[in-house]
PDB file of C-alpha atoms and ligand atoms in Angstrom:
ATOM      1  CA  UNK A  82       0.049  -0.247   0.224  1.00  0.00           C
ATOM      2  CA  UNK A  83       1.573   2.719  -0.771  1.00  0.00           C
ATOM      3  CA  UNK A  84       2.058   5.643   2.711  1.00  0.00           C
ATOM      4  CA  UNK A  85       0.256   8.469   2.322  1.00  0.00           C
ATOM      5  CA  UNK A  86       3.250  11.503   2.608  1.00  0.00           C
ATOM      6  CA  UNK A  87       5.327   9.454   0.057  1.00  0.00           C
ATOM      7  CA  UNK A  88       7.129  12.303  -1.970  1.00  0.00           C
ATOM      8  CA  UNK A  89       6.675  14.626   0.949  1.00  0.00           C
ATOM      9  CA  UNK A  90       9.336  17.106   2.274  1.00  0.00           C
ATOM     10  CA  UNK A  91       8.917  17.555   6.671  1.00  0.00           C
ATOM     11  CA  UNK A  92      11.237  19.599   8.850  1.00  0.00           C
ATOM     12  CA  UNK A  93      10.470  18.927  12.722  1.00  0.00           C
ATOM     13  CA  UNK A  94      12.526  21.212  15.127  1.00  0.00           C
ATOM     14  CA  UNK A  95      13.502  19.534  18.019  1.00  0.00           C
ATOM     15  CA  UNK A  96      13.513  16.182  16.486  1.00  0.00           C
ATOM     16  CA  UNK A  97      16.117  14.422  18.850  1.00  0.00           C
ATOM     17  CA  UNK A  98      14.230  13.257  21.872  1.00  0.00           C
ATOM     18  CA  UNK A  99      11.473  13.809  23.151  1.00  0.00           C
ATOM     19  CA  UNK A 100       8.247  14.984  21.481  1.00  0.00           C
ATOM     20  CA  UNK A 101       9.535  16.108  18.326  1.00  0.00           C
ATOM     21  CA  UNK A 102      11.461  12.581  17.979  1.00  0.00           C
ATOM     22  CA  UNK A 103       8.359  10.805  17.409  1.00  0.00           C
ATOM     23  CA  UNK A 104       6.422  12.959  15.573  1.00  0.00           C
ATOM     24  CA  UNK A 105       9.717  12.016  12.876  1.00  0.00           C
ATOM     25  CA  UNK A 106       9.685   9.003  13.230  1.00  0.00           C
ATOM     26  CA  UNK A 107       5.372   8.452  12.510  1.00  0.00           C
ATOM     27  CA  UNK A 108       6.099  10.837   9.277  1.00  0.00           C
ATOM     28  CA  UNK A 109       9.011   8.672   8.366  1.00  0.00           C
ATOM     29  CA  UNK A 110       7.098   5.489   8.750  1.00  0.00           C
ATOM     30  CA  UNK A 111       4.549   7.480   7.020  1.00  0.00           C
ATOM     31  CA  UNK A 112       6.495   8.073   3.893  1.00  0.00           C
ATOM     32  CA  UNK A 113       8.071  11.902   4.684  1.00  0.00           C
ATOM     33  CA  UNK A 114      11.208  12.246   3.875  1.00  0.00           C
ATOM     34  CA  UNK A 115      12.027  14.049   7.357  1.00  0.00           C
ATOM     35  CA  UNK A 116      14.767  16.939   7.947  1.00  0.00           C
ATOM     36  CA  UNK A 117      15.403  16.312  11.711  1.00  0.00           C
ATOM     37  CA  UNK A 118      16.345  19.482  13.535  1.00  0.00           C
ATOM     38  CA  UNK A 119      18.052  19.051  16.760  1.00  0.00           C
ATOM     39  CA  UNK A 120      19.777  21.411  18.683  1.00  0.00           C
ATOM     40  CA  UNK A 121      22.400  19.897  21.939  1.00  0.00           C
ATOM     41  CA  UNK A 122      22.231  16.231  21.138  1.00  0.00           C
ATOM     42  CA  UNK A 123      23.548  15.277  17.362  1.00  0.00           C
ATOM     43  CA  UNK A 124      24.066  11.318  18.782  1.00  0.00           C
ATOM     44  CA  UNK A 125      20.505  10.749  19.299  1.00  0.00           C
ATOM     45  CA  UNK A 126      19.252  12.691  16.567  1.00  0.00           C
ATOM     46  CA  UNK A 127      21.393  10.525  13.898  1.00  0.00           C
ATOM     47  CA  UNK A 128      19.852   7.390  16.300  1.00  0.00           C
ATOM     48  CA  UNK A 129      16.199   9.162  14.820  1.00  0.00           C
ATOM     49  CA  UNK A 130      17.448   9.227  11.161  1.00  0.00           C
ATOM     50  CA  UNK A 131      18.742   5.540  10.937  1.00  0.00           C
ATOM     51  CA  UNK A 132      15.466   4.757  12.853  1.00  0.00           C
ATOM     52  CA  UNK A 133      13.297   6.740   9.614  1.00  0.00           C
ATOM     53  CA  UNK A 134      15.889   5.614   7.081  1.00  0.00           C
ATOM     54  CA  UNK A 135      15.323   1.585   8.585  1.00  0.00           C
ATOM     55  CA  UNK A 136      10.975   2.041   8.056  1.00  0.00           C
ATOM     56  CA  UNK A 137      12.469   2.757   4.090  1.00  0.00           C
ATOM     57  CA  UNK A 138      12.418   6.767   4.568  1.00  0.00           C
ATOM     58  CA  UNK A 139      14.817   9.371   4.061  1.00  0.00           C
ATOM     59  CA  UNK A 140      16.047  11.115   6.729  1.00  0.00           C
ATOM     60  CA  UNK A 141      19.135  13.833   7.746  1.00  0.00           C
ATOM     61  CA  UNK A 142      19.616  15.290  10.921  1.00  0.00           C
ATOM     62  CA  UNK A 143      21.149  18.938  11.044  1.00  0.00           C
ATOM     63  CA  UNK A 144      22.122  21.228  13.862  1.00  0.00           C
ATOM     64  CA  UNK A 145      20.553  23.985  14.210  1.00  0.00           C
ATOM     65  CA  UNK A 146      18.874  25.943  17.253  1.00  0.00           C
ATOM     66  CA  UNK A 147      15.880  27.598  15.448  1.00  0.00           C
ATOM     67  CA  UNK A 148      16.098  30.160  18.435  1.00  0.00           C
ATOM     68  CA  UNK A 149      17.927  32.319  16.522  1.00  0.00           C
ATOM     69  CA  UNK A 150      16.886  33.738  13.252  1.00  0.00           C
ATOM     70  CA  UNK A 151      20.087  33.144  10.772  1.00  0.00           C
ATOM     71  CA  UNK A 152      20.098  29.773  12.046  1.00  0.00           C
ATOM     72  CA  UNK A 153      16.580  28.830  11.666  1.00  0.00           C
ATOM     73  CA  UNK A 154      16.761  30.040   7.574  1.00  0.00           C
ATOM     74  CA  UNK A 155      20.141  27.855   7.592  1.00  0.00           C
ATOM     75  CA  UNK A 156      17.741  25.400   8.488  1.00  0.00           C
ATOM     76  CA  UNK A 157      15.197  25.806   6.099  1.00  0.00           C
ATOM     77  CA  UNK A 158      18.154  26.138   3.158  1.00  0.00           C
ATOM     78  CA  UNK A 159      19.936  23.213   3.750  1.00  0.00           C
ATOM     79  CA  UNK A 160      16.073  21.579   2.868  1.00  0.00           C
ATOM     80  CA  UNK A 161      15.571  23.130   0.153  1.00  0.00           C
ATOM     81  CA  UNK A 162      18.976  22.337  -1.246  1.00  0.00           C
ATOM     82  CA  UNK A 163      18.633  18.950  -0.021  1.00  0.00           C
ATOM     83  CA  UNK A 164      15.732  18.289  -1.212  1.00  0.00           C
ATOM     84  CA  UNK A 165      14.297  20.764  -3.321  1.00  0.00           C
ATOM     85  CA  UNK A 166      10.972  21.893  -1.406  1.00  0.00           C
ATOM     86  CA  UNK A 167       9.236  21.117   1.597  1.00  0.00           C
ATOM     87  CA  UNK A 168       5.712  20.120   2.832  1.00  0.00           C
ATOM     88  CA  UNK A 169       5.487  19.784   6.132  1.00  0.00           C
ATOM     89  CA  UNK A 170       7.260  22.355   8.947  1.00  0.00           C
ATOM     90  CA  UNK A 171       6.293  20.453  12.455  1.00  0.00           C
ATOM     91  CA  UNK A 172       7.501  23.350  15.227  1.00  0.00           C
ATOM     92  CA  UNK A 173       8.059  21.849  18.176  1.00  0.00           C
ATOM     93  CA  UNK A 174      11.378  22.231  19.392  1.00  0.00           C
ATOM     94  CA  UNK A 175      11.113  23.645  23.029  1.00  0.00           C
ATOM     95  CA  UNK A 176      12.562  24.857  26.574  1.00  0.00           C
ATOM     96  CA  UNK A 177      11.495  25.628  29.776  1.00  0.00           C
ATOM     97  CA  UNK A 178      12.785  27.344  33.298  1.00  0.00           C
ATOM     98  CA  UNK A 179       9.897  27.511  35.537  1.00  0.00           C
ATOM     99  CA  UNK A 180       9.943  29.792  38.307  1.00  0.00           C
ATOM    100  CA  UNK A 181       7.586  32.048  40.554  1.00  0.00           C
ATOM    101  CA  UNK A 182       7.066  35.446  38.659  1.00  0.00           C
ATOM    102  CA  UNK A 183       9.458  36.759  41.803  1.00  0.00           C
ATOM    103  CA  UNK A 184      13.105  34.648  40.558  1.00  0.00           C
ATOM    104  CA  UNK A 185      12.416  34.963  37.246  1.00  0.00           C
ATOM    105  CA  UNK A 186      15.023  37.113  34.979  1.00  0.00           C
ATOM    106  CA  UNK A 187      15.353  38.625  32.199  1.00  0.00           C
ATOM    107  CA  UNK A 188      17.257  35.722  31.009  1.00  0.00           C
ATOM    108  CA  UNK A 189      14.869  32.713  32.113  1.00  0.00           C
ATOM    109  CA  UNK A 190      12.675  34.889  30.152  1.00  0.00           C
ATOM    110  CA  UNK A 191      14.024  35.685  27.389  1.00  0.00           C
ATOM    111  CA  UNK A 192      15.494  31.651  26.538  1.00  0.00           C
ATOM    112  CA  UNK A 193      11.682  30.625  26.481  1.00  0.00           C
ATOM    113  CA  UNK A 194       9.931  32.822  24.452  1.00  0.00           C
ATOM    114  CA  UNK A 195      12.796  32.818  21.809  1.00  0.00           C
ATOM    115  CA  UNK A 196      13.320  29.208  22.146  1.00  0.00           C
ATOM    116  CA  UNK A 197       9.920  28.604  22.236  1.00  0.00           C
ATOM    117  CA  UNK A 198       7.991  30.752  20.006  1.00  0.00           C
ATOM    118  CA  UNK A 199      10.267  33.249  18.265  1.00  0.00           C
ATOM    119  CA  UNK A 200      12.213  29.973  16.501  1.00  0.00           C
ATOM    120  CA  UNK A 201       8.267  29.343  15.517  1.00  0.00           C
ATOM    121  CA  UNK A 202       8.233  32.310  13.863  1.00  0.00           C
ATOM    122  CA  UNK A 203      12.178  32.208  11.956  1.00  0.00           C
ATOM    123  CA  UNK A 204      10.968  28.701  10.929  1.00  0.00           C
ATOM    124  CA  UNK A 205       7.811  30.067   9.224  1.00  0.00           C
ATOM    125  CA  UNK A 206       8.680  32.538   7.307  1.00  0.00           C
ATOM    126  CA  UNK A 207      11.678  31.347   5.926  1.00  0.00           C
ATOM    127  CA  UNK A 208       9.507  28.164   4.879  1.00  0.00           C
ATOM    128  CA  UNK A 209       6.220  29.704   3.614  1.00  0.00           C
ATOM    129  CA  UNK A 210       7.980  31.319   0.340  1.00  0.00           C
ATOM    130  CA  UNK A 211       8.380  27.778  -0.600  1.00  0.00           C
ATOM    131  CA  UNK A 212       5.579  26.855   0.649  1.00  0.00           C
ATOM    132  CA  UNK A 213       3.616  28.961  -1.513  1.00  0.00           C
ATOM    133  CA  UNK A 214       5.378  28.307  -4.801  1.00  0.00           C
ATOM    134  CA  UNK A 215       4.060  25.115  -4.251  1.00  0.00           C
ATOM    135  CA  UNK A 216       0.560  25.805  -3.233  1.00  0.00           C
ATOM    136  CA  UNK A 217       0.646  23.642  -0.427  1.00  0.00           C
ATOM    137  CA  UNK A 218       1.956  23.153   3.172  1.00  0.00           C
ATOM    138  CA  UNK A 219       0.931  21.312   6.509  1.00  0.00           C
ATOM    139  CA  UNK A 220       2.518  23.519   9.381  1.00  0.00           C
ATOM    140  CA  UNK A 221       2.256  22.587  13.252  1.00  0.00           C
ATOM    141  CA  UNK A 222       3.299  24.263  16.293  1.00  0.00           C
ATOM    142  CA  UNK A 223       3.491  22.907  19.814  1.00  0.00           C
ATOM    143  CA  UNK A 224       1.774  25.013  22.372  1.00  0.00           C
ATOM    144  CA  UNK A 225       1.027  23.099  25.839  1.00  0.00           C
ATOM    145  CA  UNK A 226      -2.187  23.326  27.154  1.00  0.00           C
ATOM    146  CA  UNK A 227      -0.202  25.518  29.567  1.00  0.00           C
ATOM    147  CA  UNK A 228      -0.836  28.264  27.148  1.00  0.00           C
ATOM    148  CA  UNK A 229      -4.332  27.919  27.798  1.00  0.00           C
ATOM    149  CA  UNK A 230      -4.641  27.175  31.321  1.00  0.00           C
ATOM    150  CA  UNK A 231      -1.771  29.373  32.598  1.00  0.00           C
ATOM    151  CA  UNK A 232       0.521  27.153  35.392  1.00  0.00           C
ATOM    152  CA  UNK A 233       2.316  28.764  39.318  1.00  0.00           C
ATOM    153  CA  UNK A 234       5.551  28.646  38.083  1.00  0.00           C
ATOM    154  CA  UNK A 235       6.218  28.760  34.447  1.00  0.00           C
ATOM    155  CA  UNK A 236       5.163  32.893  33.300  1.00  0.00           C
ATOM    156  CA  UNK A 237       7.329  33.110  30.419  1.00  0.00           C
ATOM    157  CA  UNK A 238       6.741  29.847  28.732  1.00  0.00           C
ATOM    158  CA  UNK A 239       2.771  30.413  29.183  1.00  0.00           C
ATOM    159  CA  UNK A 240       2.674  32.906  27.524  1.00  0.00           C
ATOM    160  CA  UNK A 241       5.029  31.872  25.060  1.00  0.00           C
ATOM    161  CA  UNK A 242       2.621  28.734  24.426  1.00  0.00           C
ATOM    162  CA  UNK A 243      -0.155  31.401  24.383  1.00  0.00           C
ATOM    163  CA  UNK A 244       1.315  33.422  21.613  1.00  0.00           C
ATOM    164  CA  UNK A 245       2.097  30.540  19.465  1.00  0.00           C
ATOM    165  CA  UNK A 246      -1.700  29.084  19.386  1.00  0.00           C
ATOM    166  CA  UNK A 247      -2.207  33.763  18.305  1.00  0.00           C
ATOM    167  CA  UNK A 248       0.554  33.454  15.625  1.00  0.00           C
ATOM    168  CA  UNK A 249      -1.183  29.800  14.269  1.00  0.00           C
ATOM    169  CA  UNK A 250      -4.141  31.437  14.202  1.00  0.00           C
ATOM    170  CA  UNK A 251      -3.324  34.346  11.805  1.00  0.00           C
ATOM    171  CA  UNK A 252      -1.017  32.255  10.078  1.00  0.00           C
ATOM    172  CA  UNK A 253      -4.036  30.291   9.387  1.00  0.00           C
ATOM    173  CA  UNK A 254      -5.390  33.209   8.401  1.00  0.00           C
ATOM    174  CA  UNK A 255      -2.979  34.248   5.949  1.00  0.00           C
ATOM    175  CA  UNK A 256      -1.762  32.067   4.753  1.00  0.00           C
ATOM    176  CA  UNK A 257      -5.427  29.864   3.641  1.00  0.00           C
ATOM    177  CA  UNK A 258      -5.083  31.585   0.261  1.00  0.00           C
ATOM    178  CA  UNK A 259      -2.301  29.182  -0.639  1.00  0.00           C
ATOM    179  CA  UNK A 260      -3.029  26.230   0.369  1.00  0.00           C
ATOM    180  CA  UNK A 261      -1.499  25.976   3.353  1.00  0.00           C
ATOM    181  CA  UNK A 262      -2.980  24.451   7.159  1.00  0.00           C
ATOM    182  CA  UNK A 263      -2.000  26.275  10.541  1.00  0.00           C
ATOM    183  CA  UNK A 264      -2.409  24.470  13.542  1.00  0.00           C
ATOM    184  CA  UNK A 265      -0.991  24.646  17.571  1.00  0.00           C
ATOM    185  CA  UNK A 266      -1.453  21.074  19.174  1.00  0.00           C
ATOM    186  CA  UNK A 267      -1.916  21.636  22.611  1.00  0.00           C
ATOM    187  CA  UNK A 268      -0.833  18.280  24.278  1.00  0.00           C
ATOM    188  CA  UNK A 269      -1.349  18.066  28.313  1.00  0.00           C
ATOM    189  CA  UNK A 270       1.175  16.040  30.625  1.00  0.00           C
ATOM    190  CA  UNK A 271       3.456  13.829  28.439  1.00  0.00           C
ATOM    191  CA  UNK A 272       5.945  11.488  28.987  1.00  0.00           C
ATOM    192  CA  UNK A 273       8.919  12.476  27.604  1.00  0.00           C
ATOM    193  CA  UNK A 274      11.824  14.068  29.581  1.00  0.00           C
ATOM    194  CA  UNK A 275      10.962  17.407  30.667  1.00  0.00           C
ATOM    195  CA  UNK A 276       8.650  16.218  32.840  1.00  0.00           C
ATOM    196  CA  UNK A 277      10.138  12.866  33.402  1.00  0.00           C
ATOM    197  CA  UNK A 278      12.374  15.416  35.196  1.00  0.00           C
ATOM    198  CA  UNK A 279       9.860  17.050  37.539  1.00  0.00           C
ATOM    199  CA  UNK A 280       9.547  15.937  41.175  1.00  0.00           C
ATOM    200  CA  UNK A 281       7.294  12.402  41.828  1.00  0.00           C
ATOM    201  CA  UNK A 282       5.534  15.426  44.304  1.00  0.00           C
ATOM    202  CA  UNK A 283       4.580  17.450  41.394  1.00  0.00           C
ATOM    203  CA  UNK A 284       3.618  14.295  39.354  1.00  0.00           C
ATOM    204  CA  UNK A 285       2.067  13.137  41.559  1.00  0.00           C
ATOM    205  CA  UNK A 286      -0.100  16.386  42.572  1.00  0.00           C
ATOM    206  CA  UNK A 287      -0.815  16.475  38.210  1.00  0.00           C
ATOM    207  CA  UNK A 288      -2.134  12.969  38.160  1.00  0.00           C
ATOM    208  CA  UNK A 289      -5.088  14.187  40.615  1.00  0.00           C
ATOM    209  CA  UNK A 290      -6.254  17.048  37.580  1.00  0.00           C
ATOM    210  CA  UNK A 291      -6.051  14.860  35.182  1.00  0.00           C
ATOM    211  CA  UNK A 292      -9.394  12.466  34.926  1.00  0.00           C
ATOM    212  CA  UNK A 293      -7.734   9.861  32.385  1.00  0.00           C
ATOM    213  CA  UNK A 294      -5.443   9.404  35.078  1.00  0.00           C
ATOM    214  CA  UNK A 295      -2.366   8.876  34.194  1.00  0.00           C
ATOM    215  CA  UNK A 296       0.694  11.189  31.225  1.00  0.00           C
ATOM    216  CA  UNK A 297       0.783  11.070  27.782  1.00  0.00           C
ATOM    217  CA  UNK A 298       2.366   9.162  25.093  1.00  0.00           C
ATOM    218  CA  UNK A 299       4.442  11.013  22.346  1.00  0.00           C
ATOM    219  CA  UNK A 300       3.200   8.372  20.105  1.00  0.00           C
ATOM    220  CA  UNK A 301       0.318  10.118  21.248  1.00  0.00           C
ATOM    221  CA  UNK A 302       0.701  13.059  20.078  1.00  0.00           C
ATOM    222  CA  UNK A 303       2.670  12.143  17.002  1.00  0.00           C
ATOM    223  CA  UNK A 304      -0.689   9.816  16.245  1.00  0.00           C
ATOM    224  CA  UNK A 305      -2.660  13.253  16.528  1.00  0.00           C
ATOM    225  CA  UNK A 306      -0.141  14.777  14.113  1.00  0.00           C
ATOM    226  CA  UNK A 307       0.243  12.567  11.822  1.00  0.00           C
ATOM    227  CA  UNK A 308      -3.465  12.779  11.051  1.00  0.00           C
ATOM    228  CA  UNK A 309      -3.508  16.753  10.379  1.00  0.00           C
ATOM    229  CA  UNK A 310      -0.857  16.355   7.641  1.00  0.00           C
ATOM    230  CA  UNK A 311      -2.133  13.034   5.818  1.00  0.00           C
ATOM    231  CA  UNK A 312      -5.759  14.208   6.602  1.00  0.00           C
ATOM    232  CA  UNK A 313      -6.842  17.440   7.989  1.00  0.00           C
ATOM    233  CA  UNK A 314      -7.075  19.010   4.602  1.00  0.00           C
ATOM    234  CA  UNK A 315     -10.211  21.227   5.599  1.00  0.00           C
ATOM    235  CA  UNK A 316      -8.604  21.888   9.402  1.00  0.00           C
ATOM    236  CA  UNK A 317      -6.749  25.634   9.525  1.00  0.00           C
ATOM    237  CA  UNK A 318      -6.313  27.528  13.160  1.00  0.00           C
ATOM    238  CA  UNK A 319      -7.121  25.353  15.162  1.00  0.00           C
ATOM    239  CA  UNK A 320      -6.324  23.840  18.816  1.00  0.00           C
ATOM    240  CA  UNK A 321      -5.431  20.222  19.786  1.00  0.00           C
ATOM    241  CA  UNK A 322      -5.990  18.934  22.793  1.00  0.00           C
ATOM    242  CA  UNK A 323      -4.758  15.133  23.404  1.00  0.00           C
ATOM    243  CA  UNK A 324      -4.294  15.736  27.513  1.00  0.00           C
ATOM    244  CA  UNK A 325      -5.945  13.027  29.059  1.00  0.00           C
ATOM    245  CA  UNK A 326      -8.712  15.955  30.508  1.00  0.00           C
ATOM    246  CA  UNK A 327      -7.213  17.943  31.990  1.00  0.00           C
ATOM    247  CA  UNK A 328      -8.585  20.938  30.324  1.00  0.00           C
ATOM    248  CA  UNK A 329     -12.313  21.261  28.530  1.00  0.00           C
TER     249      UNK A 329
HETATM  250  P1  NDP B 654      11.771  17.640  26.028  1.00  0.00           P
HETATM  251  O1  NDP B 654      12.805  18.806  26.471  1.00  0.00           O
HETATM  252  O2  NDP B 654      12.016  15.730  25.512  1.00  0.00           O
HETATM  253  O3  NDP B 654      13.118  17.215  24.118  1.00  0.00           O
HETATM  254  C1  NDP B 654      13.016  19.409  23.105  1.00  0.00           C
HETATM  255  C2  NDP B 654      13.309  18.657  22.162  1.00  0.00           C
HETATM  256  O4  NDP B 654      13.753  20.038  21.340  1.00  0.00           O
HETATM  257  C3  NDP B 654      15.216  17.860  22.221  1.00  0.00           C
HETATM  258  O5  NDP B 654      14.847  17.006  21.171  1.00  0.00           O
HETATM  259  C4  NDP B 654      16.034  19.427  21.733  1.00  0.00           C
HETATM  260  O6  NDP B 654      17.193  19.207  21.372  1.00  0.00           O
HETATM  261  C5  NDP B 654      15.612  20.621  21.620  1.00  0.00           C
HETATM  262  N1  NDP B 654      15.818  21.749  21.624  1.00  0.00           N
HETATM  263  C6  NDP B 654      16.453  22.369  22.658  1.00  0.00           C
HETATM  264  N2  NDP B 654      15.732  23.760  22.355  1.00  0.00           N
HETATM  265  C7  NDP B 654      16.648  23.702  20.607  1.00  0.00           C
HETATM  266  C8  NDP B 654      16.748  25.143  20.362  1.00  0.00           C
HETATM  267  N3  NDP B 654      17.305  26.670  20.356  1.00  0.00           N
HETATM  268  N4  NDP B 654      17.001  24.408  19.314  1.00  0.00           N
HETATM  269  C9  NDP B 654      16.131  23.080  18.036  1.00  0.00           C
HETATM  270  N5  NDP B 654      16.233  22.338  19.065  1.00  0.00           N
HETATM  271  C10 NDP B 654      15.389  22.926  20.277  1.00  0.00           C
HETATM  272  O7  NDP B 654      10.969  18.274  25.400  1.00  0.00           O
HETATM  273  P2  NDP B 654       9.518  18.098  25.105  1.00  0.00           P
HETATM  274  O8  NDP B 654       9.668  17.144  23.645  1.00  0.00           O
HETATM  275  O9  NDP B 654       8.802  17.401  26.121  1.00  0.00           O
HETATM  276  O10 NDP B 654       8.840  18.757  24.245  1.00  0.00           O
HETATM  277  C11 NDP B 654       8.485  18.789  22.948  1.00  0.00           C
HETATM  278  C12 NDP B 654       8.101  19.841  22.750  1.00  0.00           C
HETATM  279  O11 NDP B 654       6.469  20.122  23.330  1.00  0.00           O
HETATM  280  C13 NDP B 654       8.071  22.220  23.235  1.00  0.00           C
HETATM  281  O12 NDP B 654       7.842  22.756  22.832  1.00  0.00           O
HETATM  282  C14 NDP B 654       6.997  21.669  24.438  1.00  0.00           C
HETATM  283  O13 NDP B 654       7.475  22.342  24.881  1.00  0.00           O
HETATM  284  C15 NDP B 654       6.192  21.250  24.651  1.00  0.00           C
HETATM  285  N6  NDP B 654       5.067  19.709  25.132  1.00  0.00           N
HETATM  286  C16 NDP B 654       5.460  19.523  25.765  1.00  0.00           C
HETATM  287  C17 NDP B 654       4.921  18.464  26.593  1.00  0.00           C
HETATM  288  C18 NDP B 654       5.233  17.334  27.535  1.00  0.00           C
HETATM  289  O14 NDP B 654       5.104  17.273  28.541  1.00  0.00           O
HETATM  290  N7  NDP B 654       6.149  16.675  27.543  1.00  0.00           N
HETATM  291  C19 NDP B 654       3.398  19.599  26.798  1.00  0.00           C
HETATM  292  C20 NDP B 654       2.772  20.081  26.124  1.00  0.00           C
HETATM  293  C21 NDP B 654       3.560  21.104  24.969  1.00  0.00           C
HETATM  294  P3  NDP B 654      18.249  18.890  21.351  1.00  0.00           P
HETATM  295  O15 NDP B 654      18.581  18.118  22.698  1.00  0.00           O
HETATM  296  O16 NDP B 654      18.711  18.740  20.498  1.00  0.00           O
HETATM  297  O17 NDP B 654      19.069  19.969  22.643  1.00  0.00           O
END
């Protein structure tokens, strides 16, 4: 059976670990050629490339801090230089620097806004001219339940993630005429390094607020991303909430 993303090129930022890794593998399994961006983890990124190749698709790992405009543009340029086009962009890279407002430094604020929010603008604005040329594009931003609910100690992260939702809606309105859709994934707490790093006490408190009683798995978010890029032709400017029922 033909794979649904054969012939398409996907860029996934922050694809060496966690949700980005799961999205890259899932898109690769569907036949997409995948550009696996990473920042500080070359070996895990190479393993993702090897897994995608083992599943029969093409992939390359490309280093770059997508919070720096020139590096984000270089990532997209490298994609075009190597494969000639870009069809799918998953703006996934993100960090957190959790502190209460009293303790949060300007640097904590700037680092998160730059890595989680500005990166999406940098990558999207570099990719859109290439998508427009072919009158096709599927863009997803990895927002978060925190962008919808807010959270203690996460004002920087919540602001970045809420910003991504608004960014997706505006970009969706601008780009619909070019057959480019832009949607926001807003996962709840998913078992990745970011959540595994939380203390047992915090994890136990979080679980009490998740009606389905467990954290999500990266694949449960990646499956939704795959749906959006394979079957989401009439879906744009929306938020999707795989979150175990934590926010309804
Ligand atoms: P992880 O910490 O497991 O992985 C983060 C990924 O982002 C890594 O691949 C890392 O690359 C990459 N990255 C970090 N900074 C940069 C940068 N400046 N440039 C390029 N890549 C970078 O995070 P998760 O998988 O948990 O999170 C992925 C996204 O999903 C984030 O945006 C996060 O906010 C969001 N999210 C996560 C949730 C969760 O519960 N886990 C819930 C909701 C949203 P490297 O290792 O190479 O440095």
